[in-house]
mmCIF file of C-alpha atoms and ligand atoms in Angstrom:
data_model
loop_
_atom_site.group_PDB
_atom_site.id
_atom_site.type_symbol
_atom_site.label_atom_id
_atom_site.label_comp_id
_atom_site.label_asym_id
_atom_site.label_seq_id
_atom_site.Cartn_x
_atom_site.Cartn_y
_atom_site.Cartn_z
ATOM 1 C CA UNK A 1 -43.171 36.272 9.661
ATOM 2 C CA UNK A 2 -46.691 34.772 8.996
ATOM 3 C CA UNK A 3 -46.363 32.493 6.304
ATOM 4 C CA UNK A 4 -49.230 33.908 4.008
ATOM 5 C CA UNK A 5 -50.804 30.354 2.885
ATOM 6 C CA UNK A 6 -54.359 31.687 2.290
ATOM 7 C CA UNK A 7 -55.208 34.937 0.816
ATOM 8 C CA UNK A 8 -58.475 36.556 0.632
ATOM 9 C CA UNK A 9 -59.458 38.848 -2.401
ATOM 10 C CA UNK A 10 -62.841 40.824 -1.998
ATOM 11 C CA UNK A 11 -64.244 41.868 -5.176
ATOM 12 C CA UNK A 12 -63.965 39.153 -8.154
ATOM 13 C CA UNK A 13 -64.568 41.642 -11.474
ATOM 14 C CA UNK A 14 -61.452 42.114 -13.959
ATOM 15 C CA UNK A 15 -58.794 42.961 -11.137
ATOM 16 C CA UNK A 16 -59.550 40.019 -8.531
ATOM 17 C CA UNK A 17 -60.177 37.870 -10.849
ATOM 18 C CA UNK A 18 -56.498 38.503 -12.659
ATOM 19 C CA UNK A 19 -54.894 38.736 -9.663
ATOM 20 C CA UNK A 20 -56.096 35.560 -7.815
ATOM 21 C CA UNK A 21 -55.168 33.814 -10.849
ATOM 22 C CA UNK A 22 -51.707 35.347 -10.730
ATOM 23 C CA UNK A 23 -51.380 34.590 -6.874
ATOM 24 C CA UNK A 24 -52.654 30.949 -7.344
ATOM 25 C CA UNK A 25 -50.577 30.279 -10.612
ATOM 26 C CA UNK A 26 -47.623 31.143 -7.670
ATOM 27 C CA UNK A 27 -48.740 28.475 -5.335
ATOM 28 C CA UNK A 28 -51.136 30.356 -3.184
ATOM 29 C CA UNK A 29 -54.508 28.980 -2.308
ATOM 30 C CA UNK A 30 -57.049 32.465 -2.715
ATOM 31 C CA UNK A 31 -60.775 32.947 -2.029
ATOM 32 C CA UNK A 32 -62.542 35.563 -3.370
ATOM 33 C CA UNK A 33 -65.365 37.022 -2.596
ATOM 34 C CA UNK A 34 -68.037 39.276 -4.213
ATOM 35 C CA UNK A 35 -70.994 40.456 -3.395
ATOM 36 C CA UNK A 36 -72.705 40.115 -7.031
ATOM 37 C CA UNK A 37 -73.587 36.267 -7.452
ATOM 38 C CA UNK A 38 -73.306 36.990 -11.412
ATOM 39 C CA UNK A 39 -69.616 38.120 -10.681
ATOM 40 C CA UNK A 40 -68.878 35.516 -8.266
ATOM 41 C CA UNK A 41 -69.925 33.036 -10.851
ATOM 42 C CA UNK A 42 -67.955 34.498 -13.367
ATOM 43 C CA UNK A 43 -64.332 33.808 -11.451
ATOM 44 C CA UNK A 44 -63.804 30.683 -12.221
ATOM 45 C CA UNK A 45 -63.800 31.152 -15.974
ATOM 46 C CA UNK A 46 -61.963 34.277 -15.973
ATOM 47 C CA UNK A 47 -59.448 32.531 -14.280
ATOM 48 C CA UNK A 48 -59.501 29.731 -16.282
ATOM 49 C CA UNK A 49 -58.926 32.263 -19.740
ATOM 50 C CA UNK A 50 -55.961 33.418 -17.375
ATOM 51 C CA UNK A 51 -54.414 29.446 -17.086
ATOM 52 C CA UNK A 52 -55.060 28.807 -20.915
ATOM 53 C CA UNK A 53 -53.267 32.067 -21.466
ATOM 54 C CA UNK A 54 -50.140 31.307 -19.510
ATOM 55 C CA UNK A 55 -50.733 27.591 -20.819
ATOM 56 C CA UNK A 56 -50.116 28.921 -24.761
ATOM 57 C CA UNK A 57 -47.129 31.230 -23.845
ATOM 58 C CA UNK A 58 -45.122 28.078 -22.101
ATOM 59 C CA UNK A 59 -45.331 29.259 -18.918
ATOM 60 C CA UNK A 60 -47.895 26.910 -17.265
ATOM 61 C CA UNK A 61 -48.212 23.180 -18.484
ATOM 62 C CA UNK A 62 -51.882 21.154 -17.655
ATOM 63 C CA UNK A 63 -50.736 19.447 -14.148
ATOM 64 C CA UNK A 64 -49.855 23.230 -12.957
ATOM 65 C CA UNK A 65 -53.098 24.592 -14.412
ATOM 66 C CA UNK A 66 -55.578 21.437 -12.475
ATOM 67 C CA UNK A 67 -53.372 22.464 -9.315
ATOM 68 C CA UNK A 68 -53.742 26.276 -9.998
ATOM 69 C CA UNK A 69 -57.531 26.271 -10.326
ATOM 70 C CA UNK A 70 -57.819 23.973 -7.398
ATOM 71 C CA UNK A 71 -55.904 26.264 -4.991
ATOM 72 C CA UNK A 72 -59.111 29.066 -5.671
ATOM 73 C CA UNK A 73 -62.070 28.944 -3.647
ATOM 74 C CA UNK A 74 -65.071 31.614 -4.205
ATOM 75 C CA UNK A 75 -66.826 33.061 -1.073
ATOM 76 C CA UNK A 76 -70.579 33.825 -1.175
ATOM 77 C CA UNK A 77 -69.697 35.828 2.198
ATOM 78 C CA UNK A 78 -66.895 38.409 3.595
ATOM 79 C CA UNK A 79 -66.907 36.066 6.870
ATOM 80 C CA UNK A 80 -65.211 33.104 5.258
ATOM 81 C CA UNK A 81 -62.173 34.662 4.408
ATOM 82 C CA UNK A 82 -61.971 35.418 8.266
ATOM 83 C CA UNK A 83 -59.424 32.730 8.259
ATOM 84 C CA UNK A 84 -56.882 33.800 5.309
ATOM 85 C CA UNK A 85 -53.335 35.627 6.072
ATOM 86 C CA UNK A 86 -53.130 38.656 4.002
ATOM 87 C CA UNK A 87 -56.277 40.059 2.141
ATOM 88 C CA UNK A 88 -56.363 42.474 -1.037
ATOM 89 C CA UNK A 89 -59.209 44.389 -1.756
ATOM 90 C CA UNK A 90 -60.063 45.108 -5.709
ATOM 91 C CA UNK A 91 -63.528 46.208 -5.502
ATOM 92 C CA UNK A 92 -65.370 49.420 -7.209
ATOM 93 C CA UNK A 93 -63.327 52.416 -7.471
ATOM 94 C CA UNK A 94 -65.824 53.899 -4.492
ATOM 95 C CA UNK A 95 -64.039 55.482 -1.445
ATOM 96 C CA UNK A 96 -67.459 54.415 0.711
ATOM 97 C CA UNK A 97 -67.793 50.662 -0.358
ATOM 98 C CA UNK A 98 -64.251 50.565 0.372
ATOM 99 C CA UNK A 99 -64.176 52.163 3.671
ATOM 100 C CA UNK A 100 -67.360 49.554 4.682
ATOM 101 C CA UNK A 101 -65.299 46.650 3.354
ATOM 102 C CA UNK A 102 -62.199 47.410 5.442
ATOM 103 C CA UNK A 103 -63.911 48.062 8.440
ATOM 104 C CA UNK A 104 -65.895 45.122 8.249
ATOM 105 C CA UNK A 105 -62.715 43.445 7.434
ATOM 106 C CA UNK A 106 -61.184 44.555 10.557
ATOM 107 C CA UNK A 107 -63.779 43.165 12.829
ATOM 108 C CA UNK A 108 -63.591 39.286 11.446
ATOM 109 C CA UNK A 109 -59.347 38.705 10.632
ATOM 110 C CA UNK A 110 -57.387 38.230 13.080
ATOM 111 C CA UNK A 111 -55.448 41.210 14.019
ATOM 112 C CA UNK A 112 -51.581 40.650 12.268
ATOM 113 C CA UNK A 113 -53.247 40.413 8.845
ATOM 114 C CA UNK A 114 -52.279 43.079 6.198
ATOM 115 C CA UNK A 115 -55.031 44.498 4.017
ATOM 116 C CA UNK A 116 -53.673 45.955 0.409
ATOM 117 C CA UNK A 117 -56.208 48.076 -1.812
ATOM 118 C CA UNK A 118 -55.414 47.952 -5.306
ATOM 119 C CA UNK A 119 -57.301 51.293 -5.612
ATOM 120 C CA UNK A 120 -55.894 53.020 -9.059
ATOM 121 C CA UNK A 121 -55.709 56.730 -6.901
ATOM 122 C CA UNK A 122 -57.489 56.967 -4.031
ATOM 123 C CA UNK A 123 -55.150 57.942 -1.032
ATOM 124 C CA UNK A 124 -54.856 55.413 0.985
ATOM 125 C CA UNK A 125 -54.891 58.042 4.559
ATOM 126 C CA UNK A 126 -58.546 59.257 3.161
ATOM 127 C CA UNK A 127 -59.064 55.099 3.155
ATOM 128 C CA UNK A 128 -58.003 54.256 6.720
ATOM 129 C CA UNK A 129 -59.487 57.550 8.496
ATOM 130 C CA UNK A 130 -61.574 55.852 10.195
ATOM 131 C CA UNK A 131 -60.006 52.681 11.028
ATOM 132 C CA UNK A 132 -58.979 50.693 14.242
ATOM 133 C CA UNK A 133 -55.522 49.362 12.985
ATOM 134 C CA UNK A 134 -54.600 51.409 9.860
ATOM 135 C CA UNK A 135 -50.807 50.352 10.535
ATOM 136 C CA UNK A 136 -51.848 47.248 8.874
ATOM 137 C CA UNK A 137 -53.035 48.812 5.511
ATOM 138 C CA UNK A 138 -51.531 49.387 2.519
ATOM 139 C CA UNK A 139 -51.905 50.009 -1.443
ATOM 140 C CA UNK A 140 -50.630 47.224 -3.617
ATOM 141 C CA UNK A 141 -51.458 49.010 -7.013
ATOM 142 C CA UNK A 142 -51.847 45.937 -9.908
ATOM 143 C CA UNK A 143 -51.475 46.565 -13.467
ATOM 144 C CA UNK A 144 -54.236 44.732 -15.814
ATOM 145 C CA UNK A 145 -53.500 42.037 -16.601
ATOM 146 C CA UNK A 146 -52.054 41.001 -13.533
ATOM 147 C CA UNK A 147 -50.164 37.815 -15.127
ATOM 148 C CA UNK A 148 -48.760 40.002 -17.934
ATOM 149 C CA UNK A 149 -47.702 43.053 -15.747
ATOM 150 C CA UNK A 150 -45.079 42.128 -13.055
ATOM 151 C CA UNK A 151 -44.907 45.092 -11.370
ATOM 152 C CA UNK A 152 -46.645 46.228 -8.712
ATOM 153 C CA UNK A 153 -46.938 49.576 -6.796
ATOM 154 C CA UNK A 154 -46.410 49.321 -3.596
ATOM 155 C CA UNK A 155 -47.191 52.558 -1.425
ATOM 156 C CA UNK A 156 -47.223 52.911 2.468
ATOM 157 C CA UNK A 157 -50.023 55.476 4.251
ATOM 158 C CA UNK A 158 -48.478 57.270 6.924
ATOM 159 C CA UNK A 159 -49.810 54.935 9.641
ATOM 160 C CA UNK A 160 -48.281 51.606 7.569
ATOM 161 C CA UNK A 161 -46.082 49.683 9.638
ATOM 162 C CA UNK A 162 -42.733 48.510 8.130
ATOM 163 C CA UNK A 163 -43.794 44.705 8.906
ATOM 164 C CA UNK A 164 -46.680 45.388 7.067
ATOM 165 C CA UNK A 165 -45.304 46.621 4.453
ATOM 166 C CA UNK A 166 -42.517 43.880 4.616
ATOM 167 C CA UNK A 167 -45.409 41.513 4.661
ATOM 168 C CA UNK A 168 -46.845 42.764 1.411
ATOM 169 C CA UNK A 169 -43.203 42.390 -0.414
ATOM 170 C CA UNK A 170 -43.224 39.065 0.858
ATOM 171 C CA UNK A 171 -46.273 37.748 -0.931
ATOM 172 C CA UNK A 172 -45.328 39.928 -4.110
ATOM 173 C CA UNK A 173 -41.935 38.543 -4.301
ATOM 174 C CA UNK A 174 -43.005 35.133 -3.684
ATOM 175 C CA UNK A 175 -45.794 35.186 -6.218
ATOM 176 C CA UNK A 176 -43.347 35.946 -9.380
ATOM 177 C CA UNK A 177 -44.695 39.478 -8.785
ATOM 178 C CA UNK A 178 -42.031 42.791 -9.312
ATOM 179 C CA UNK A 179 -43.221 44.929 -6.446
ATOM 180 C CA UNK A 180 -41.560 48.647 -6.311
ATOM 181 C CA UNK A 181 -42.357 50.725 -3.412
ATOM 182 C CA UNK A 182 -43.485 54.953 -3.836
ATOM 183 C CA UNK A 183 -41.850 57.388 -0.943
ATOM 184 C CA UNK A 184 -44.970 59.132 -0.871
ATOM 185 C CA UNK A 185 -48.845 58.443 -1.523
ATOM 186 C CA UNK A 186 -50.253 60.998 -4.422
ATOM 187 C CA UNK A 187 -53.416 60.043 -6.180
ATOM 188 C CA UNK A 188 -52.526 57.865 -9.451
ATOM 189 C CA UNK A 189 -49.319 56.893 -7.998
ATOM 190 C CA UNK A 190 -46.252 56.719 -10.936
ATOM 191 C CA UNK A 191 -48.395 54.528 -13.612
ATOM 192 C CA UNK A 192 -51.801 56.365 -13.353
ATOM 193 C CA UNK A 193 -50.467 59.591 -13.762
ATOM 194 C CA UNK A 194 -48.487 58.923 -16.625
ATOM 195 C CA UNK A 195 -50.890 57.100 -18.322
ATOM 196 C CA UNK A 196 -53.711 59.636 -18.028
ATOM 197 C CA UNK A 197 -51.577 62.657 -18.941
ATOM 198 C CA UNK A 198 -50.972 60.469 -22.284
ATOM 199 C CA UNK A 199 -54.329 59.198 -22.762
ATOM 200 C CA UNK A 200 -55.631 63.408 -22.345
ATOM 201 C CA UNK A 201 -53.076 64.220 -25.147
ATOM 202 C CA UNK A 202 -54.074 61.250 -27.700
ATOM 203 C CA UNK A 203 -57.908 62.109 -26.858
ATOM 204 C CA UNK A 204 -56.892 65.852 -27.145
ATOM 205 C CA UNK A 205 -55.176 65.264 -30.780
ATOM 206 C CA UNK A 206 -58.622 62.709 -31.618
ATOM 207 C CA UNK A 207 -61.086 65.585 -30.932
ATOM 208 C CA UNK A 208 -59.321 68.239 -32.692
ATOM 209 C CA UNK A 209 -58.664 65.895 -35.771
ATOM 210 C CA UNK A 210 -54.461 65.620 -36.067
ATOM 211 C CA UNK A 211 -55.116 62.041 -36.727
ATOM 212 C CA UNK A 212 -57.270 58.841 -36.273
ATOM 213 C CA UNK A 213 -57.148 56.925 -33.253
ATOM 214 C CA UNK A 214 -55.310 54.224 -35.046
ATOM 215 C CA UNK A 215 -52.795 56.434 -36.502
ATOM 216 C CA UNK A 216 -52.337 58.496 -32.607
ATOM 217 C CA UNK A 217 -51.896 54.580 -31.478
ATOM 218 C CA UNK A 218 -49.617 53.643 -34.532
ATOM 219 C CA UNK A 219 -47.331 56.332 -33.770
ATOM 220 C CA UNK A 220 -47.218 56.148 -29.807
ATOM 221 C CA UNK A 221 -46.861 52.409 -29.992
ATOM 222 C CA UNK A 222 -43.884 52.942 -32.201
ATOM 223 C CA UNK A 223 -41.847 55.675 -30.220
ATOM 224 C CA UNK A 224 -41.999 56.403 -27.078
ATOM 225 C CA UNK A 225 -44.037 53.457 -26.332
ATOM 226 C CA UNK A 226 -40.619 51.286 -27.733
ATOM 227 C CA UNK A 227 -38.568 53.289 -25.819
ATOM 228 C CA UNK A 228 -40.346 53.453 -22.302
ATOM 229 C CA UNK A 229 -39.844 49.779 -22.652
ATOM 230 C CA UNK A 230 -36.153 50.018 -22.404
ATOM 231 C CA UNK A 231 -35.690 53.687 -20.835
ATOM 232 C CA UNK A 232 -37.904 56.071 -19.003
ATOM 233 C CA UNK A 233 -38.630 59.081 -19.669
ATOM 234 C CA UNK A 234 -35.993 60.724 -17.051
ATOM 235 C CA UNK A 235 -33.353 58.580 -18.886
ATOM 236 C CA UNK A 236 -34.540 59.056 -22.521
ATOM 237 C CA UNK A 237 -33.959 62.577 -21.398
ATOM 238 C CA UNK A 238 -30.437 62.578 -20.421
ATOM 239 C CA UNK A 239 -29.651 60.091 -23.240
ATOM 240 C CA UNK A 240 -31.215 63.012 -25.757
ATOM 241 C CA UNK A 241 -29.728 65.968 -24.398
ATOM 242 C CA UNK A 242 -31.236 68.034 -21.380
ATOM 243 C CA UNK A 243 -30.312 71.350 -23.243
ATOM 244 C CA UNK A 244 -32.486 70.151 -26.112
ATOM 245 C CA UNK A 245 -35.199 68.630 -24.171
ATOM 246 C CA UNK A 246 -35.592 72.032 -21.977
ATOM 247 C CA UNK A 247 -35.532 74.045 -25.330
ATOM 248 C CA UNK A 248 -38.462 71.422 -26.944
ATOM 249 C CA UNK A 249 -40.202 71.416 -23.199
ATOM 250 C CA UNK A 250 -40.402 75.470 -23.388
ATOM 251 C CA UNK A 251 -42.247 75.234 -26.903
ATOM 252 C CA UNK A 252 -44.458 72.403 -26.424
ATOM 253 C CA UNK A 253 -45.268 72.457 -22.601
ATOM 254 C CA UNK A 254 -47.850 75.359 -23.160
ATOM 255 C CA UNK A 255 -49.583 73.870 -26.429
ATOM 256 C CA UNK A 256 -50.508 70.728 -24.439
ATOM 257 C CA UNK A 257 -54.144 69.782 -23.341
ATOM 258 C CA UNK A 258 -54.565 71.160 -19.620
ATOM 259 C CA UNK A 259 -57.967 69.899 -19.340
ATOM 260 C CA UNK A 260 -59.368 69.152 -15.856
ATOM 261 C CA UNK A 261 -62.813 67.929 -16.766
ATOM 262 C CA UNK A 262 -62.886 64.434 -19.220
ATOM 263 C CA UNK A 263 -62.638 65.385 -22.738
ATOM 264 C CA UNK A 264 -66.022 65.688 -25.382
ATOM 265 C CA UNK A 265 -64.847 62.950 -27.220
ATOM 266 C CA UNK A 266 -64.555 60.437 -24.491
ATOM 267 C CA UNK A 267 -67.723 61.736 -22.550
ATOM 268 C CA UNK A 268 -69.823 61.471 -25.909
ATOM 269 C CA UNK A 269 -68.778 57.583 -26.063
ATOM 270 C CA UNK A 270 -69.480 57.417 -22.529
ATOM 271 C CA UNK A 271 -72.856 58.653 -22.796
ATOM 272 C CA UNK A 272 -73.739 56.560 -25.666
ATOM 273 C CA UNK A 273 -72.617 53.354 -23.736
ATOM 274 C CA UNK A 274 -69.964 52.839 -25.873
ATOM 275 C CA UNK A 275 -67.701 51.460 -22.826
ATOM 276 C CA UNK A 276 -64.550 49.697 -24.993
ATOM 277 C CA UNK A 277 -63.595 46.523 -25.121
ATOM 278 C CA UNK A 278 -66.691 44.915 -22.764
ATOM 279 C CA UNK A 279 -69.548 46.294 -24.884
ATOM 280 C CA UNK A 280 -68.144 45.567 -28.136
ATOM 281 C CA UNK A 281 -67.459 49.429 -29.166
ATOM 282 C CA UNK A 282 -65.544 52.100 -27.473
ATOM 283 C CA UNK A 283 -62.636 54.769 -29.304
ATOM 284 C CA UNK A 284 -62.305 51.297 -32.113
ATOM 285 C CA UNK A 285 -65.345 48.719 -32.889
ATOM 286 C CA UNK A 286 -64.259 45.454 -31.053
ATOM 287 C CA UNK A 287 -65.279 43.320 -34.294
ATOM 288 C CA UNK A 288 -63.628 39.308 -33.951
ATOM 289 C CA UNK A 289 -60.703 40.200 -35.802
ATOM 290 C CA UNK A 290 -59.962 43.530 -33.469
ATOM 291 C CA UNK A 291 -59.942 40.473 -30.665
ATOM 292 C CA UNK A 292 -57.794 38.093 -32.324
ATOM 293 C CA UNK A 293 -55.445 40.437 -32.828
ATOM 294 C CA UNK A 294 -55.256 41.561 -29.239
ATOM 295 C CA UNK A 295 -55.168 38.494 -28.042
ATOM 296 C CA UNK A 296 -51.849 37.893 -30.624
ATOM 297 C CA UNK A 297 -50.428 40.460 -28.961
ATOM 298 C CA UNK A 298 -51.192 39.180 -25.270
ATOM 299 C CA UNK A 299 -49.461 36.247 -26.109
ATOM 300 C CA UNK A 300 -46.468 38.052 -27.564
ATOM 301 C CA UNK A 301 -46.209 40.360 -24.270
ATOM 302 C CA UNK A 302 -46.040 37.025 -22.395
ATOM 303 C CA UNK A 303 -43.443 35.650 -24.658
ATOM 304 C CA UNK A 304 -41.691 38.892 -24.101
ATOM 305 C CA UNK A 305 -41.493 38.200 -20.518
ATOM 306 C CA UNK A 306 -40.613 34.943 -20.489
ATOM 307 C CA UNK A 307 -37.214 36.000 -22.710
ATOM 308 C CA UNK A 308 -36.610 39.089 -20.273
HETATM 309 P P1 LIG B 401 -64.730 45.597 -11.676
HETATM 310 O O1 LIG B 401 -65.946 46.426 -11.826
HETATM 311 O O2 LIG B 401 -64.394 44.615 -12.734
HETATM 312 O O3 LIG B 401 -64.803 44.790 -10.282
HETATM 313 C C1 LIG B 401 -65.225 45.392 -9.102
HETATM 314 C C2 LIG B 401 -66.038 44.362 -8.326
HETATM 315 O O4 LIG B 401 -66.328 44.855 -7.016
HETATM 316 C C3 LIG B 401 -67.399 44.027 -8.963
HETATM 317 O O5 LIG B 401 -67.415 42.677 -9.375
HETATM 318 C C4 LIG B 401 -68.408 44.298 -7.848
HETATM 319 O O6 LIG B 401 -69.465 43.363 -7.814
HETATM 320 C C5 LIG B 401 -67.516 44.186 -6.621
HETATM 321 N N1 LIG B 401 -68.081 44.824 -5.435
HETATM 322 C C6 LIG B 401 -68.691 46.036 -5.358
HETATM 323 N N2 LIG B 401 -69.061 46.268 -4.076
HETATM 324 C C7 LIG B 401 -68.669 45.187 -3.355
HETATM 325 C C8 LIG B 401 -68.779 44.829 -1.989
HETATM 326 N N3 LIG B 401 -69.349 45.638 -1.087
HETATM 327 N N4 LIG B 401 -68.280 43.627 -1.588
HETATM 328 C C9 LIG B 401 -67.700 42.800 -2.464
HETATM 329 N N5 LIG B 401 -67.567 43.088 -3.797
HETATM 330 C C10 LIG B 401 -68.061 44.255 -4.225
HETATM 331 O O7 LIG B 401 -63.544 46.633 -11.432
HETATM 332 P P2 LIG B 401 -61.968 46.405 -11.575
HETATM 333 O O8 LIG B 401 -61.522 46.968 -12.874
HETATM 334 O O9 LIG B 401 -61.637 45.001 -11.237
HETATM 335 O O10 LIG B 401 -61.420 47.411 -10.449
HETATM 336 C C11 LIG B 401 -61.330 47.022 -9.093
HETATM 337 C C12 LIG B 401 -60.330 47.940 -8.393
HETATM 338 O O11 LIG B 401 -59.045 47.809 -9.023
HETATM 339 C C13 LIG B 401 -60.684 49.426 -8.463
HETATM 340 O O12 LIG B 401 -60.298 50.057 -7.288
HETATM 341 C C14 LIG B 401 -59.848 49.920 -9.645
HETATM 342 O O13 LIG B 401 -59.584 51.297 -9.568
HETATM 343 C C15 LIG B 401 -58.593 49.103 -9.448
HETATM 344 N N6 LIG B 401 -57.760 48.894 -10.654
HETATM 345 C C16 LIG B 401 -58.335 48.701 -11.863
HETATM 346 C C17 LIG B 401 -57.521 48.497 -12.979
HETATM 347 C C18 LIG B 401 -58.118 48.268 -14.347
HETATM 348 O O14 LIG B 401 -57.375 48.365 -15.337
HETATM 349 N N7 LIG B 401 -59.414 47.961 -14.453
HETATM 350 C C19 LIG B 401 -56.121 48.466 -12.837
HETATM 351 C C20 LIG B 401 -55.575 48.621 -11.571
HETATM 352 C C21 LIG B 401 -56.399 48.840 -10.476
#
């Protein structure tokens, strides 16, 4: 099997950035390319807030950081990752810049080398319609941040070979990733669709006033959020009691938010440019202490793996 030295990440926003820091913290030398110079310029400090991460939780000392951040390279142009032995492609959530990318891709690597999208939902057959060699793709679905969330879902189109998806594993497993692998592509995979049928709920209860967004958070962080940690939901439910569950399920299951469109609350934000986190305001105002605190609990999560 091809030994995977190099590997090439196209796009270098929040996902290739954390994930060619959490491929080169594992001993892999990574380019990454993006077509926005600002972006591209960008990588090397986002990694770098990566390193000094790790670096505070134990987990990477200052030799391994120097080494880490000399193992990535940042490409101006797709061409020069022409040369790297697996490529994964974390670039805007847009089936068409996608497609381009992978067919362009196609043309300039050599023709064993596995491409993995880290698309949060797109199916990856509507991906490779059009493509020469779509045995050789695959999804490889990353979890922000990549060096704080192990696991990765792995799912096969229904061209994949085996060796490429044995290929895939083989860099996950290598790179202290946790790799799990779906029997069947549907759009937001496991994580996705669990996470947006919560987050409709919580924005549900917001709108209609049950509670504020800290308290909906409070609560969700407390219970199930605790639990999931130890025990799924399929679990939790035979722990509890099917008979019970089925009896709650048949009360609650038609007061829930069935919404298909995104909810008032969230579109209002939107449309104010309230974005979260990156602009400073979003559901909560991202004041310096809402940031230390985060970052606290970052650095907790990582302490939490390192025990587990
Ligand atoms: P992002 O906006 O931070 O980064 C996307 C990057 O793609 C940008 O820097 C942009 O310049 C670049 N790009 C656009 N067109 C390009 C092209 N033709 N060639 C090269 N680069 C190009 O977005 P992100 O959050 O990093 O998401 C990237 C992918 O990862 C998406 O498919 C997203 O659904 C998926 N994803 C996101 C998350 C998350 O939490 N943000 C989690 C898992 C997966």
């Amino acid at each position: 099997m091809n030994s995977l030295n190099t590997v090439g990440v196209v796009g270098g926003g929040l996902m290739g950035s954390g994930i060619a820091a959490k491929l080169s913290a594992g001993g892999r030398r990574v380019v990454v390319h993006d077509s926005n110079a600002s972006v591209r310029a960008g990588v090397t400090q986002r990694c770098t807030h990566v390193f000094e991460e790790l670096g505070r939780a134990g987990m990477l000392d200052a030799v391994s950081k120097e080494a880490a951040m000399g193992r990535i390279g940042v490409a101006s142009t797709l061409d020069e990752l022409s040369a790297t032995d697996f490529v994964i492609e974390a670039v805007v959530e847009e089936l068409s810049v996608k497609v381009d990318i992978f067919s362009d891709l196609e043309a300039i690597l050599r023709p064993e080398v596995v491409i993995a999208s880290t698309t949060s939902g797109i199916p990856l057959d509507r991906l490779t319609e059009q493509l020469a060699r779509p045995e050789n793709f695959l999804v490889a679905h990353f979890w922000n941040p990549p060096h704080i969330i192990r696991m990765v879902e792995v799912v096969p189109g229904i061209f994949t070979s085996s060796a490429s998806v044995q290929s895939c594993l083989q860099l996950l497993r290598s790179s202290d990733c946790d790799p799990v692998i779906l029997k069947k592509s549907v759009p937001g995979f496991i994580g996705n669709r669990i996470q947006f049928a919560v987050l409709r709920e919580a924005l549900h209860m917001l709108d209609t006033g049950v509670a504020d967004a800290e308290t909906i958070d409070y609560v969700i962080t407390q219970t199930v959020g605790r639990r999931y940690r130890w025990s799924g939901p399929l679990q939790s439910a035979d722990v509890g009691g099917l008979k019970t569950f089925m009896s709650v399920s048949s009360q609650l299951w038609p007061e829930l938010c069935a919404d298909e469109e995104p909810l008032a609350g969230l579109q209002r934000l939107v449309d104010s440019g309230d974005f979260g986190y990156a602009s400073g305001k979003g559901i909560f105002t991202w004041d310096d202490e809402r940031r230390q605190r985060l970052e606290q609990t970052r650095l907790r999560m990582l302490q939490d793996i390192i025990k587990n």
